[in-house]
XYZ file of C-alpha atoms in Angstrom:
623
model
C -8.190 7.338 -29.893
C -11.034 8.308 -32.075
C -11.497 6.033 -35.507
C -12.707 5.081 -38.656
C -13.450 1.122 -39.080
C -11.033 0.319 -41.478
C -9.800 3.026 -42.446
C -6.083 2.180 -41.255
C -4.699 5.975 -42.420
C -6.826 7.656 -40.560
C -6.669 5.352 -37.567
C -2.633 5.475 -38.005
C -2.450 9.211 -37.665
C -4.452 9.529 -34.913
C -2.520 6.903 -33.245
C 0.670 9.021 -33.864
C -0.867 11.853 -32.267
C -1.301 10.515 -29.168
C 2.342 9.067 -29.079
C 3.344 12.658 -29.457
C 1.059 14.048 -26.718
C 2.331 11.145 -24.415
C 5.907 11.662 -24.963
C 5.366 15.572 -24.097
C 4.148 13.974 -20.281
C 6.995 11.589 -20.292
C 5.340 8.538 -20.730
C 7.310 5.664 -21.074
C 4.759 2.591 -21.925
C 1.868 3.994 -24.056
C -0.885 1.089 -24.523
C -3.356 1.172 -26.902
C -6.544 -1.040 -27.652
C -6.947 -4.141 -29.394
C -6.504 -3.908 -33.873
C -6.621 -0.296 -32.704
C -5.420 0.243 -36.230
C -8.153 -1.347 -38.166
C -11.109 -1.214 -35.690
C -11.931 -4.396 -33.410
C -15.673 -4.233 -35.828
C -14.426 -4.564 -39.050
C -16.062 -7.593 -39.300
C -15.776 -9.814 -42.165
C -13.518 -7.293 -43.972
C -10.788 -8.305 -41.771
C -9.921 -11.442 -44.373
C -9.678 -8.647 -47.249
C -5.782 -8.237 -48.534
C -6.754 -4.581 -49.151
C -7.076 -4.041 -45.318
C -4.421 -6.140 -44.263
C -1.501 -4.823 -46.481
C -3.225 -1.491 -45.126
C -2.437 -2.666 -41.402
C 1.233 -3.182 -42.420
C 1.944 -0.123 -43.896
C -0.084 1.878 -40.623
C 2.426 -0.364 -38.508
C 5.397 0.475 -40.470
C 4.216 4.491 -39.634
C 3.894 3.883 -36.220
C 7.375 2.102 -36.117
C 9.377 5.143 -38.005
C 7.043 7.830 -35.677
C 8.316 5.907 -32.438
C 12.267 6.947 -33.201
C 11.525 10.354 -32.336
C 10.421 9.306 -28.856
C 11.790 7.338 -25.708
C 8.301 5.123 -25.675
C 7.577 1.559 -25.618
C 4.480 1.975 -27.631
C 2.023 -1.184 -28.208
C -0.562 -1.404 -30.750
C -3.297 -3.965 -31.716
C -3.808 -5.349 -35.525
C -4.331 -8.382 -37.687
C -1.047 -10.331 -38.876
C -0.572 -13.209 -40.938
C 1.613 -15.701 -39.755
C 2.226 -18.802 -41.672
C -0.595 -18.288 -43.643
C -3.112 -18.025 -40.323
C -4.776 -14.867 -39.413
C -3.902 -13.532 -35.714
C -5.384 -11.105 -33.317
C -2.004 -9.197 -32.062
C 0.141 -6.819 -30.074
C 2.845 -5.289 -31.835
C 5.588 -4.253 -28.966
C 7.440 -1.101 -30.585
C 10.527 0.546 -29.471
C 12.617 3.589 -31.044
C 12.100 2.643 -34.545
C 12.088 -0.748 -34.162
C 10.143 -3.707 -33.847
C 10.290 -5.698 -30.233
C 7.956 -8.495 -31.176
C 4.487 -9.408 -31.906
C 2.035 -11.392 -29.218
C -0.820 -13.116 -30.760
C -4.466 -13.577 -28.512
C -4.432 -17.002 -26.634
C -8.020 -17.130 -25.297
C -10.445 -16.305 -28.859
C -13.893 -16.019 -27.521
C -16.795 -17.530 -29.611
C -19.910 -17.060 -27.487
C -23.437 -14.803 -27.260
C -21.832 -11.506 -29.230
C -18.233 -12.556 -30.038
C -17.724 -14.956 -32.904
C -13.611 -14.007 -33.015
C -13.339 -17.625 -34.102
C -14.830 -17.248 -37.327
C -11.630 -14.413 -37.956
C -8.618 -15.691 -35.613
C -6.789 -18.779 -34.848
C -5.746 -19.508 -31.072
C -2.229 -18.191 -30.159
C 0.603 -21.507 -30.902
C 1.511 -23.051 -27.536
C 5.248 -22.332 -28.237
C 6.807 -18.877 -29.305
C 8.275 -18.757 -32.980
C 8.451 -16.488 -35.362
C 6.657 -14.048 -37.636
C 8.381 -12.335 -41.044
C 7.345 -9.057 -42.148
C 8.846 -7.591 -44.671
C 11.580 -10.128 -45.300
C 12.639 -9.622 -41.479
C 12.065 -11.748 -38.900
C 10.640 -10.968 -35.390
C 9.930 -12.651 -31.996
C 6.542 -13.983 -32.172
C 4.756 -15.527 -29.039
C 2.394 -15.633 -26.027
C 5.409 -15.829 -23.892
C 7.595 -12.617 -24.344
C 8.746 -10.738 -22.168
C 10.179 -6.866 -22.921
C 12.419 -6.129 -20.819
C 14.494 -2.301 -19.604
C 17.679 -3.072 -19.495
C 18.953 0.113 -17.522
C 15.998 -0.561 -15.075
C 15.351 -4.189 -14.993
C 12.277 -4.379 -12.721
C 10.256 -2.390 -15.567
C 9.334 -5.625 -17.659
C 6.173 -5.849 -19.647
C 3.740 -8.666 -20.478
C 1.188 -8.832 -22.650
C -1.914 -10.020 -23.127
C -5.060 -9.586 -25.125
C -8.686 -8.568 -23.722
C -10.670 -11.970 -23.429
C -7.088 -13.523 -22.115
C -7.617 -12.321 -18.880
C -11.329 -13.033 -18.826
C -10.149 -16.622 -18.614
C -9.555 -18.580 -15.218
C -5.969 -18.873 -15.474
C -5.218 -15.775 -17.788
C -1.742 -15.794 -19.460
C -0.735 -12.343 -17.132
C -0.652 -15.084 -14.269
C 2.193 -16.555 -16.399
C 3.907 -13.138 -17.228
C 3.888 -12.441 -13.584
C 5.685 -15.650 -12.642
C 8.263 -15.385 -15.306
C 9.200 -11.793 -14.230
C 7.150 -9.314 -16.181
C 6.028 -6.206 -13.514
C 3.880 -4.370 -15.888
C 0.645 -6.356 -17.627
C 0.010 -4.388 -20.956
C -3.642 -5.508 -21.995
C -5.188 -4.083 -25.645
C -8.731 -4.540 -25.480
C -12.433 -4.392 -27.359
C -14.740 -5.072 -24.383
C -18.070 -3.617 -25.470
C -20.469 -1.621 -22.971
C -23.995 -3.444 -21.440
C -25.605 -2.992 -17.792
C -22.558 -3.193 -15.120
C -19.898 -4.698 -16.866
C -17.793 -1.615 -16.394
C -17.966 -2.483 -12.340
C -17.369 -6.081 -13.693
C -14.028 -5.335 -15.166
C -12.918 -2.949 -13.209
C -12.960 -5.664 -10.263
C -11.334 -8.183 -12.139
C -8.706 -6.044 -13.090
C -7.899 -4.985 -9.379
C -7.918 -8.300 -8.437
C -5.896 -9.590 -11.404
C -3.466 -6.942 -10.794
C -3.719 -8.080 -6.869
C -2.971 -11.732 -7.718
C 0.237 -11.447 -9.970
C 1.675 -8.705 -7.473
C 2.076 -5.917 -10.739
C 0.863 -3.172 -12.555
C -1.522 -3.147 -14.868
C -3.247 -1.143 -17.762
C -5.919 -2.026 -19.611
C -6.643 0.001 -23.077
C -9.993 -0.285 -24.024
C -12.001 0.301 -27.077
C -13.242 4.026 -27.725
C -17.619 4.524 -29.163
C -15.685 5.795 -32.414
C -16.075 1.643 -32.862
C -18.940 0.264 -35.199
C -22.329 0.924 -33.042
C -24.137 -1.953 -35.182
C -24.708 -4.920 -32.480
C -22.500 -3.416 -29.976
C -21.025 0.084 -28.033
C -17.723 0.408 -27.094
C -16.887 2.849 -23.887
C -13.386 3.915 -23.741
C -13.157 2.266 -19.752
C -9.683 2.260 -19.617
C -7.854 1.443 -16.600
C -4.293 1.259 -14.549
C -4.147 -0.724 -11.791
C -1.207 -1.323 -9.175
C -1.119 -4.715 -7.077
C -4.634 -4.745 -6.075
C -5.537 -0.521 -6.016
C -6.887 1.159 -9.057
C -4.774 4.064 -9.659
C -6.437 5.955 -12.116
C -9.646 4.841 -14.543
C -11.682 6.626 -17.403
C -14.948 7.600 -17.026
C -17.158 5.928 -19.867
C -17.059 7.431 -22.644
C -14.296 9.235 -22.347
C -10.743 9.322 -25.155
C -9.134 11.512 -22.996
C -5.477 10.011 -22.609
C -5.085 8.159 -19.218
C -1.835 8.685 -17.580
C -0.483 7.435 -14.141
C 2.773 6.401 -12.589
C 2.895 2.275 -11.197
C 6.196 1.934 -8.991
C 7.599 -1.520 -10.314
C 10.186 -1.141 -7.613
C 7.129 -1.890 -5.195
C 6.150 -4.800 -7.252
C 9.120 -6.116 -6.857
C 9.921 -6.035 -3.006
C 6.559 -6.926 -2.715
C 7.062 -10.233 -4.570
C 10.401 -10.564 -3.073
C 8.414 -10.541 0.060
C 5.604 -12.963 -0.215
C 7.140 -15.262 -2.989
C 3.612 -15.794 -5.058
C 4.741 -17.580 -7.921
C 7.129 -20.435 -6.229
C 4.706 -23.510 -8.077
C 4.174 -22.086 -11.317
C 6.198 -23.105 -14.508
C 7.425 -20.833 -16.485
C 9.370 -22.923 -19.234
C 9.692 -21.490 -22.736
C 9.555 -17.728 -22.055
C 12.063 -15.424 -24.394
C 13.211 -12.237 -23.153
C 13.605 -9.565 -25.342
C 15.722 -6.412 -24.070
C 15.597 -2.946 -24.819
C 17.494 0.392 -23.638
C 15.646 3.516 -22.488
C 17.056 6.266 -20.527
C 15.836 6.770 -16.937
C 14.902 9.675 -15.905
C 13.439 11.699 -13.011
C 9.790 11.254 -13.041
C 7.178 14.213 -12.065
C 4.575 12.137 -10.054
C 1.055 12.584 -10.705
C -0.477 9.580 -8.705
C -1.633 10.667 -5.317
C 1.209 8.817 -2.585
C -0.646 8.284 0.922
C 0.576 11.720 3.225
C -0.274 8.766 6.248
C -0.445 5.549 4.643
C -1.900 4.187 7.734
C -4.892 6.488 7.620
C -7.221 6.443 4.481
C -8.494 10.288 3.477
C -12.212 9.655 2.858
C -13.736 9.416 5.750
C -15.676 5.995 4.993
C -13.058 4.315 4.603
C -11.198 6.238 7.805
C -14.633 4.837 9.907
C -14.591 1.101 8.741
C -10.478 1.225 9.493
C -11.297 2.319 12.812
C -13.885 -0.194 13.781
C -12.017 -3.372 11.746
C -8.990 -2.004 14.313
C -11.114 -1.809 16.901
C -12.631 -5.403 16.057
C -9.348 -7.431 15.860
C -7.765 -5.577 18.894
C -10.858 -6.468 20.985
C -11.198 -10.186 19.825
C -7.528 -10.490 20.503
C -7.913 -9.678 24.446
C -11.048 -11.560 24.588
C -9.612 -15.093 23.635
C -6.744 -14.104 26.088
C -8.859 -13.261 28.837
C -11.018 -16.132 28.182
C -7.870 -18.525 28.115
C -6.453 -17.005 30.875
C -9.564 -17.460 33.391
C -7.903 -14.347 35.068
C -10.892 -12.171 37.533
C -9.841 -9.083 36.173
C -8.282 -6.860 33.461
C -5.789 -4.390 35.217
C -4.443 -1.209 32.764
C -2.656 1.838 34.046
C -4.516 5.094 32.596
C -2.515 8.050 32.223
C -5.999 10.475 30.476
C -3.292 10.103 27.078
C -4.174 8.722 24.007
C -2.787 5.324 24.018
C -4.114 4.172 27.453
C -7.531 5.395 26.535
C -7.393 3.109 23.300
C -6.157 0.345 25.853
C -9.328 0.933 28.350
C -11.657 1.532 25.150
C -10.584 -2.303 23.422
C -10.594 -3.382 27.174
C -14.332 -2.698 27.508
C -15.214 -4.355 24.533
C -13.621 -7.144 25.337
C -15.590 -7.947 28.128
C -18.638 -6.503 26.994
C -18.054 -9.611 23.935
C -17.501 -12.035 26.628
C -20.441 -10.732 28.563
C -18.774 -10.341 32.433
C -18.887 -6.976 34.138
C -16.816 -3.622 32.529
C -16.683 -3.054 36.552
C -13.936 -6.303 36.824
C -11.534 -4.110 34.748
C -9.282 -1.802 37.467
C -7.998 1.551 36.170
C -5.100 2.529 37.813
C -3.680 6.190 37.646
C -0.407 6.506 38.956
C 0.555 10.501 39.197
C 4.152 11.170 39.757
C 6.333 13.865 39.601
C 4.825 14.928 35.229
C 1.439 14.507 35.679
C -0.884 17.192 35.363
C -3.794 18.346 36.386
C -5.808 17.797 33.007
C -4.437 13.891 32.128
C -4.984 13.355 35.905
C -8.957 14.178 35.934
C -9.557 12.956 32.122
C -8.407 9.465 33.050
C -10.628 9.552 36.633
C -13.610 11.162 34.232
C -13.165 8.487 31.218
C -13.120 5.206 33.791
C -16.013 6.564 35.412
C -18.111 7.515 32.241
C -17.101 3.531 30.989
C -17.957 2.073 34.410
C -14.767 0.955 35.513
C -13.214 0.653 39.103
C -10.435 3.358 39.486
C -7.949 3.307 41.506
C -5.307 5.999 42.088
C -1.593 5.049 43.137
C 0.598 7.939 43.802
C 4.330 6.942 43.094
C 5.692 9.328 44.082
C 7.086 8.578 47.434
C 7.921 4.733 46.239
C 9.997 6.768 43.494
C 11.668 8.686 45.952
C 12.710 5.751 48.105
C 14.120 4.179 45.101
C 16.423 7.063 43.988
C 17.128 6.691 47.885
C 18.219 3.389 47.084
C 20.567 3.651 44.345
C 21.703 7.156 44.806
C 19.862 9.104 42.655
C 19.129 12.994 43.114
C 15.578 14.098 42.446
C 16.456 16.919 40.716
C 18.930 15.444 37.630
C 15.707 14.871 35.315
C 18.330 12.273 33.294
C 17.457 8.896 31.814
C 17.492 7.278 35.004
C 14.716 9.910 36.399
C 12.340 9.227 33.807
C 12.569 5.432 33.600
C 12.572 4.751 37.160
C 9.255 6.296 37.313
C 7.994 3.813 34.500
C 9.270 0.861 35.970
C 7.354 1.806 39.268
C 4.268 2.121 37.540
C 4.727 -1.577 36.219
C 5.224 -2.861 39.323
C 2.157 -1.821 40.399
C 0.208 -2.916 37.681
C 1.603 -6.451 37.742
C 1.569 -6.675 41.544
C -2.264 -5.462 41.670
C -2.838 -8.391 39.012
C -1.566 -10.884 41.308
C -3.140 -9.237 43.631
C -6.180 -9.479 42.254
C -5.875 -12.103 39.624
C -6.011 -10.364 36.826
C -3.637 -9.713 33.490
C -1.946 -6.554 32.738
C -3.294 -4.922 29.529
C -0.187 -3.398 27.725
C -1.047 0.605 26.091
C 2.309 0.834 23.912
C 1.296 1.374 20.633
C 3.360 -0.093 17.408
C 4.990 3.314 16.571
C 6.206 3.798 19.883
C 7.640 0.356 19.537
C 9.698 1.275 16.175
C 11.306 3.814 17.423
C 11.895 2.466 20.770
C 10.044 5.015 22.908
C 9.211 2.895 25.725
C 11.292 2.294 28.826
C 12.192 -1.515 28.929
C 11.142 -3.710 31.538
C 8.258 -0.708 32.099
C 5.586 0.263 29.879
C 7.130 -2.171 27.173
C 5.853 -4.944 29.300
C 2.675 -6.672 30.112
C 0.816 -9.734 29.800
C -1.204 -8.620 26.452
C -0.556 -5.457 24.466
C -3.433 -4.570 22.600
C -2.057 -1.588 20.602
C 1.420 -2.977 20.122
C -0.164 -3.172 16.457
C -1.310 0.270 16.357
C 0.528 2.869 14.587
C 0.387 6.274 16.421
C -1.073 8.448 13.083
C -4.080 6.448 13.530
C -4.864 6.054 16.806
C -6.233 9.633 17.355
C -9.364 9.043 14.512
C -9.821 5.284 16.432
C -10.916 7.555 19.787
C -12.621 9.918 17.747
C -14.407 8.021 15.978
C -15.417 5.902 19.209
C -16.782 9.460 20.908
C -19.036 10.131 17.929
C -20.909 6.475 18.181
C -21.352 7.701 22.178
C -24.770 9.041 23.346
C -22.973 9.755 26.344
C -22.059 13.754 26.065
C -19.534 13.394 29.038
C -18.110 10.464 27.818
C -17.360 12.610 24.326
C -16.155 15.544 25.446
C -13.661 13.759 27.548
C -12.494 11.770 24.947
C -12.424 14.817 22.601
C -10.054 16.555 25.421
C -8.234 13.525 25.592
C -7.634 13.564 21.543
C -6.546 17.379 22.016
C -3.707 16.754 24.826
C -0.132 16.943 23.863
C 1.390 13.620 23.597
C 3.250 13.153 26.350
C 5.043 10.567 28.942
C 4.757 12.830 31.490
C 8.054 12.266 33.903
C 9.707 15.872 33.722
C 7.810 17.811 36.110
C 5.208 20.610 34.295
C 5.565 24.349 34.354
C 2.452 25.272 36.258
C -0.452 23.093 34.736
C 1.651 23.184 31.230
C 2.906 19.731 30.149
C 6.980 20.519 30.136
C 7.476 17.099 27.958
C 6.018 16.573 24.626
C 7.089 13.584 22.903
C 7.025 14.544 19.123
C 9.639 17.677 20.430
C 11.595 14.870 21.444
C 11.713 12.111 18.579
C 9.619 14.064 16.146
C 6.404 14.175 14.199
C 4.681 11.331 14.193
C 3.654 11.789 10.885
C 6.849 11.538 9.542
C 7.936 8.336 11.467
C 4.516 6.944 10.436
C 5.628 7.218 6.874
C 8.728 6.195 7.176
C 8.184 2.921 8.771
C 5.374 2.021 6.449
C 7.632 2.198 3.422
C 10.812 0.899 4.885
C 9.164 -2.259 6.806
C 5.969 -2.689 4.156
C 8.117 -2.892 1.008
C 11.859 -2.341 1.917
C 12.442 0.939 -0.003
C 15.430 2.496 0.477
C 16.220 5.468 2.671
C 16.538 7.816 -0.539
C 13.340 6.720 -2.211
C 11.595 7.428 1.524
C 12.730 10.715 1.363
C 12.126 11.453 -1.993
C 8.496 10.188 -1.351
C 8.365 12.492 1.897
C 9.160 15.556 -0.219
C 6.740 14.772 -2.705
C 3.805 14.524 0.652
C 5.193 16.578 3.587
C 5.382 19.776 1.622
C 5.144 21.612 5.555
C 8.704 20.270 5.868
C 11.942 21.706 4.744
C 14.548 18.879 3.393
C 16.796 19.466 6.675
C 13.666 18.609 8.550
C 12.899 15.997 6.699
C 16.413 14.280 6.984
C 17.146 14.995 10.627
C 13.869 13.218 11.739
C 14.601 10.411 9.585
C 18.423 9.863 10.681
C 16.674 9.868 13.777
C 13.929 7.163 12.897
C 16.570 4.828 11.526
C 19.244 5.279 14.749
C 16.212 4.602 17.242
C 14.930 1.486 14.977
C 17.855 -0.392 14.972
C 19.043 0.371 18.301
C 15.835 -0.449 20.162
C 15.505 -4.243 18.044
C 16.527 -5.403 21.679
C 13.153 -4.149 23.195
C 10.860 -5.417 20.127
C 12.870 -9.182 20.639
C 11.114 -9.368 24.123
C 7.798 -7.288 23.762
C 4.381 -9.458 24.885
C 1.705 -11.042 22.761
C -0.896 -8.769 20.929
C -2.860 -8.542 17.656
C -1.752 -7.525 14.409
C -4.201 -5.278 12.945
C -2.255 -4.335 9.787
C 0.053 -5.121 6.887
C 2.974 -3.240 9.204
C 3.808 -5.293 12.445
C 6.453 -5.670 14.580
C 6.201 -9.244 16.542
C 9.732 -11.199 16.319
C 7.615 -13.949 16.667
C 5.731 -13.437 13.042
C 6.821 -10.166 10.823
C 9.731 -9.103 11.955
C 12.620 -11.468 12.786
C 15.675 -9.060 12.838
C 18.855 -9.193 15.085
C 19.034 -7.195 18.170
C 22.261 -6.416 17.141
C 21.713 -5.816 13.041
C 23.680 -2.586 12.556
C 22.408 0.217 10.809
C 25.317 1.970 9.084
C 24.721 1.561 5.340
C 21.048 2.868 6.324
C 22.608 6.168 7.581
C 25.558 6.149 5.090
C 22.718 6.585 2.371
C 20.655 9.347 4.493
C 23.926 10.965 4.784
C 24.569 11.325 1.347
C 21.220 12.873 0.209
């Protein structure tokens, strides 16, 4: 808020204002900068008993204006505590009080001399009495919700987390989610890009949220200029940041119950000690909150295109280094990968060529290997022969579909029942082949199944889910499409793009029914669904363990194309399929991990084949 160095009335009344305006947008945790009710530049004045029994009646204000609102509101100013001067947070509540945290970390260097004012936080918490009442008074408080316990706030005080081990570290490990930070951090050459970092990698290191209220230019301007940069972070992402110069109210929304799967996850804070810290507990109604933060519509994909490009090729990258330390381990005389003209298998063929190209032998010892059968059309057929010749591969074309004949021969199956058994038997065929020509040959089979496919068990077992390296089994579906276009624009090669641009326009499709004409009769996403959706649903359920109803409520707040019936049905579906199918993931072959999402039972995911999934649909059921 604008101000008036120490002129605590005027300061106090604006302050109010903005509690109003916040509790109109539902804020819940309003933060504002440090001795926001004197002014940080005071100066000297600051030891005047004029302008401190000023700060105490402003606080008292601010304490009687917070009953008409459901707001933890926090507030810098100068107490007196034991007859030593503090820099502090007072933590406010519905007309009352929480508790008061003094700065630990009082800089005295080049422009700050905050030693000449403040003594260091004690090491231990006590107390401080203000107006004959006593209060909580401490570095080491923690305020916590009870009706939602993973919203718990820490605080700390502009130059504390400037420090190598700032006290947030500590907050972190003894529970608090949200970092509150008041702070006067004045305005020279690139410190905004300074702070800004360390507070996305502060807010990265202690796994929580974190907002950072900083001084406005309504500050003194005599040595120094204050800039208003304030800042809410979330585990490593900036959510939401001020221009400089600007007192416009910053508002965003920081999901603590990410925070805390995420910590419940990775464990961060197993060594650190956390002896001495008070909790002290307040009650707030929870509500339905009206989200204003932008939630990923394909959390896999990134929406500016920069970022898109540098996913792709980091993807690319891994997936390529991956086969090449196989192939190089292996010895094996040739790469062998069955090319269907879809999207996966020309991923596959694309990291394939890389690979070798890195461990300079021939693109011309990897074999290509279409095998039409009874789905494939015309247009998949003569994009995969196109692509292998474009990249300077052998082909080779297989026809199965006399083998596949002979086998439903075999075990009594009739050509026309287009059943389970119809499809997979094809499938298996076409593995047979592939792993018989790499004998053959002695080569490995490079595996095209990508890691969506894998969730929801879309892959016939003991077929396509096998080979002897899958290099997309890390791949989630969404983003596989920008990986191939993004590989065509780098080409020089106009064939080569406009087959790969064909290739990222066909239907997704296995391909075993046979087509209507030249028409593709099978399209996968008719089948299980939009991959969009699954994409989003796996990301949140395996990357942080939300539940099925938060999922959804997240998907209505993104897929706005999609009615709530929609919605639900695909996701019953998603959650049947990725328990059932546990069996396939428990045998699937080596291959990279190119994200924070993977499904190896040898590293992220160690679940039971057999894990049922009732209370999962129990909960869908009862949206």
């Amino acid at each position: 808020p604008a101000l008036n160095v120490a002129d605590c009335d005027y300061n106090v009344t604006e302050i109010i204002g903005y509690i109003k305006d916040s509790s109109r947008l539902g804020v819940k945790l309003l933060v504002f900068p440090e001795l926001s009710i004197t002014g940080y530049s005071c100066g000297d004045l600051i030891f005047q008993n004029t302008l401190l029994a000023s700060t105490l009646a402003g606080l008292y204000r601010i304490i009687k204006a917070s009953r008409s609102v459901d707001t933890v509101i926090i507030v810098g100013l100068p107490l007196v505590n034991n007859n030593r001067l503090y820099n502090c947070a007072a933590v406010i509540y519905s007309g009352t009080l929480l508790g008061v945290v003094p700065k630990s970390v009082i800089p005295n260097y080049i422009e700050f001399i905050e030693k000449r004012y403040f003594d260091e936080a004690p090491e231990k918490n006590g107390t401080i009495t203000i107006d004959g009442a006593e209060y909580p008074f401490g570095t080491k408080l923690l305020f916590k919700c009870r009706n939602m316990p993973e919203f718990c706030i820490g605080v700390e005080i502009c130059e504390d987390i400037w420090h190598p081990i700032p006290p947030s570290t500590y907050h972190a490990a003894a529970g608090a989610t949200i970092i509150a930070n008041l702070s006067a951090s004045n305005e020279i050459i690139e410190k905004s890009e300074y702070r800004r970092l360390l507070i996305k990698s502060q807010s990265g290191k202690t796994n929580s949220g974190y907002v950072f209220a900083n001084a406005s230019d309504s500050e003194s301007t005599t040595d120094l200029v204050f800039s208003s940069h304030n800042i809410i972070a979330e585990n490593g992402t900036i959510l939401t940041q001020t221009p400089l110069f600007d007192q416009n109210l910053l508002v965003s929304e920081i999901d603590v119950d990410k925070l805390c799967c995420e910590r419940r996850r990775i464990a961060p804070f197993s060594n650190i000690r956390t002896e001495g810290y008070q909790t002290v507990y307040f009650d707030m109604t929870v509500t339905d909150t009206q989200l204003t933060r932008a939630i990923p519509k394909n959390p896999f994909v990134p929406d500016r295109i920069s970022e898109r490009d540098k996913r792709c090729v980091d993807i690319l990258t891994i997936q390529s280094a991956g086969l090449a330390k196989r192939i190089k381990h292996t010895g094996c005389k040739k790469s062998i990968i069955g090319v269907s003209g879809g999207l996966d298998s020309c991923l596959a063929l694309i990291v394939t060529t890389m690979a070798h190209k890195k461990l300079g032998i021939p693109v011309s010892d990897i074999v290509a290997i279409s095998m039409p059968c009874f789905g494939t059309t015309e247009r998949t057929k003569s994009n995969a022969q196109a692509l292998c010749e474009e990249l300077g591969v052998e082909f080779m074309t297989v026809d199965i579909t006399e083998s596949v004949k002979s086998h439903f021969n075999d075990i009594g199956q009739s050509a026309t029942d287009f059943d389970t058994t119809f499809e997979n038997a094809q499938a298996r065929e076409r593995t047979q082949v592939l792993m018989d020509i790499a004998n053959k040959t002695g080569g490995i089979v490079i595996g095209t199944g990508d890691l969506s496919e894998l969730a929801l068990g879309f892959a016939t077992y003991n077929g396509d889910q096998m080979s002897m390296y899958a290099v997309n089994s890390g791949v989630p579906k969404t983003i596989i499409r920008h990986i191939v276009k993004y590989y065509a624009t780098l080409s020089d090669n106009e064939n080569l793009k406009n087959i790969l641009y064909d290739i990222v326009d066909t239907p997704i499709s296995p391909e075993l029914l046979p087509p209507d004409g030249d028409t593709i009769a099978q399209q996968t996403e008719d089948i299980v669904g939009p991959y969009e959706l699954h994409d989003f649903f796996i990301y949140y359920m395996l990357r942080y363990g939300f539940s099925p109803a938060k999922i959804y409520y997240l998907a209505l707040c993104t897929h706005t194309e999609y009615d709530d019936k929609t919605i639900l049905k695909w996701q019953r579906l998603c959650y049947q399929r990725f328990f059932a199918s546990q069996f396939k993931r428990s045998a699937m072959p080596d291959g990279p991990k190119v994200g924070s999402v993977a499904l190896s039972p040898r590293g992220d995911l160690r679940m039971p084949s057999d894990a049922c999934a009732e209370i999962w649909l129990k909960e869908i059921d009862n949206l």
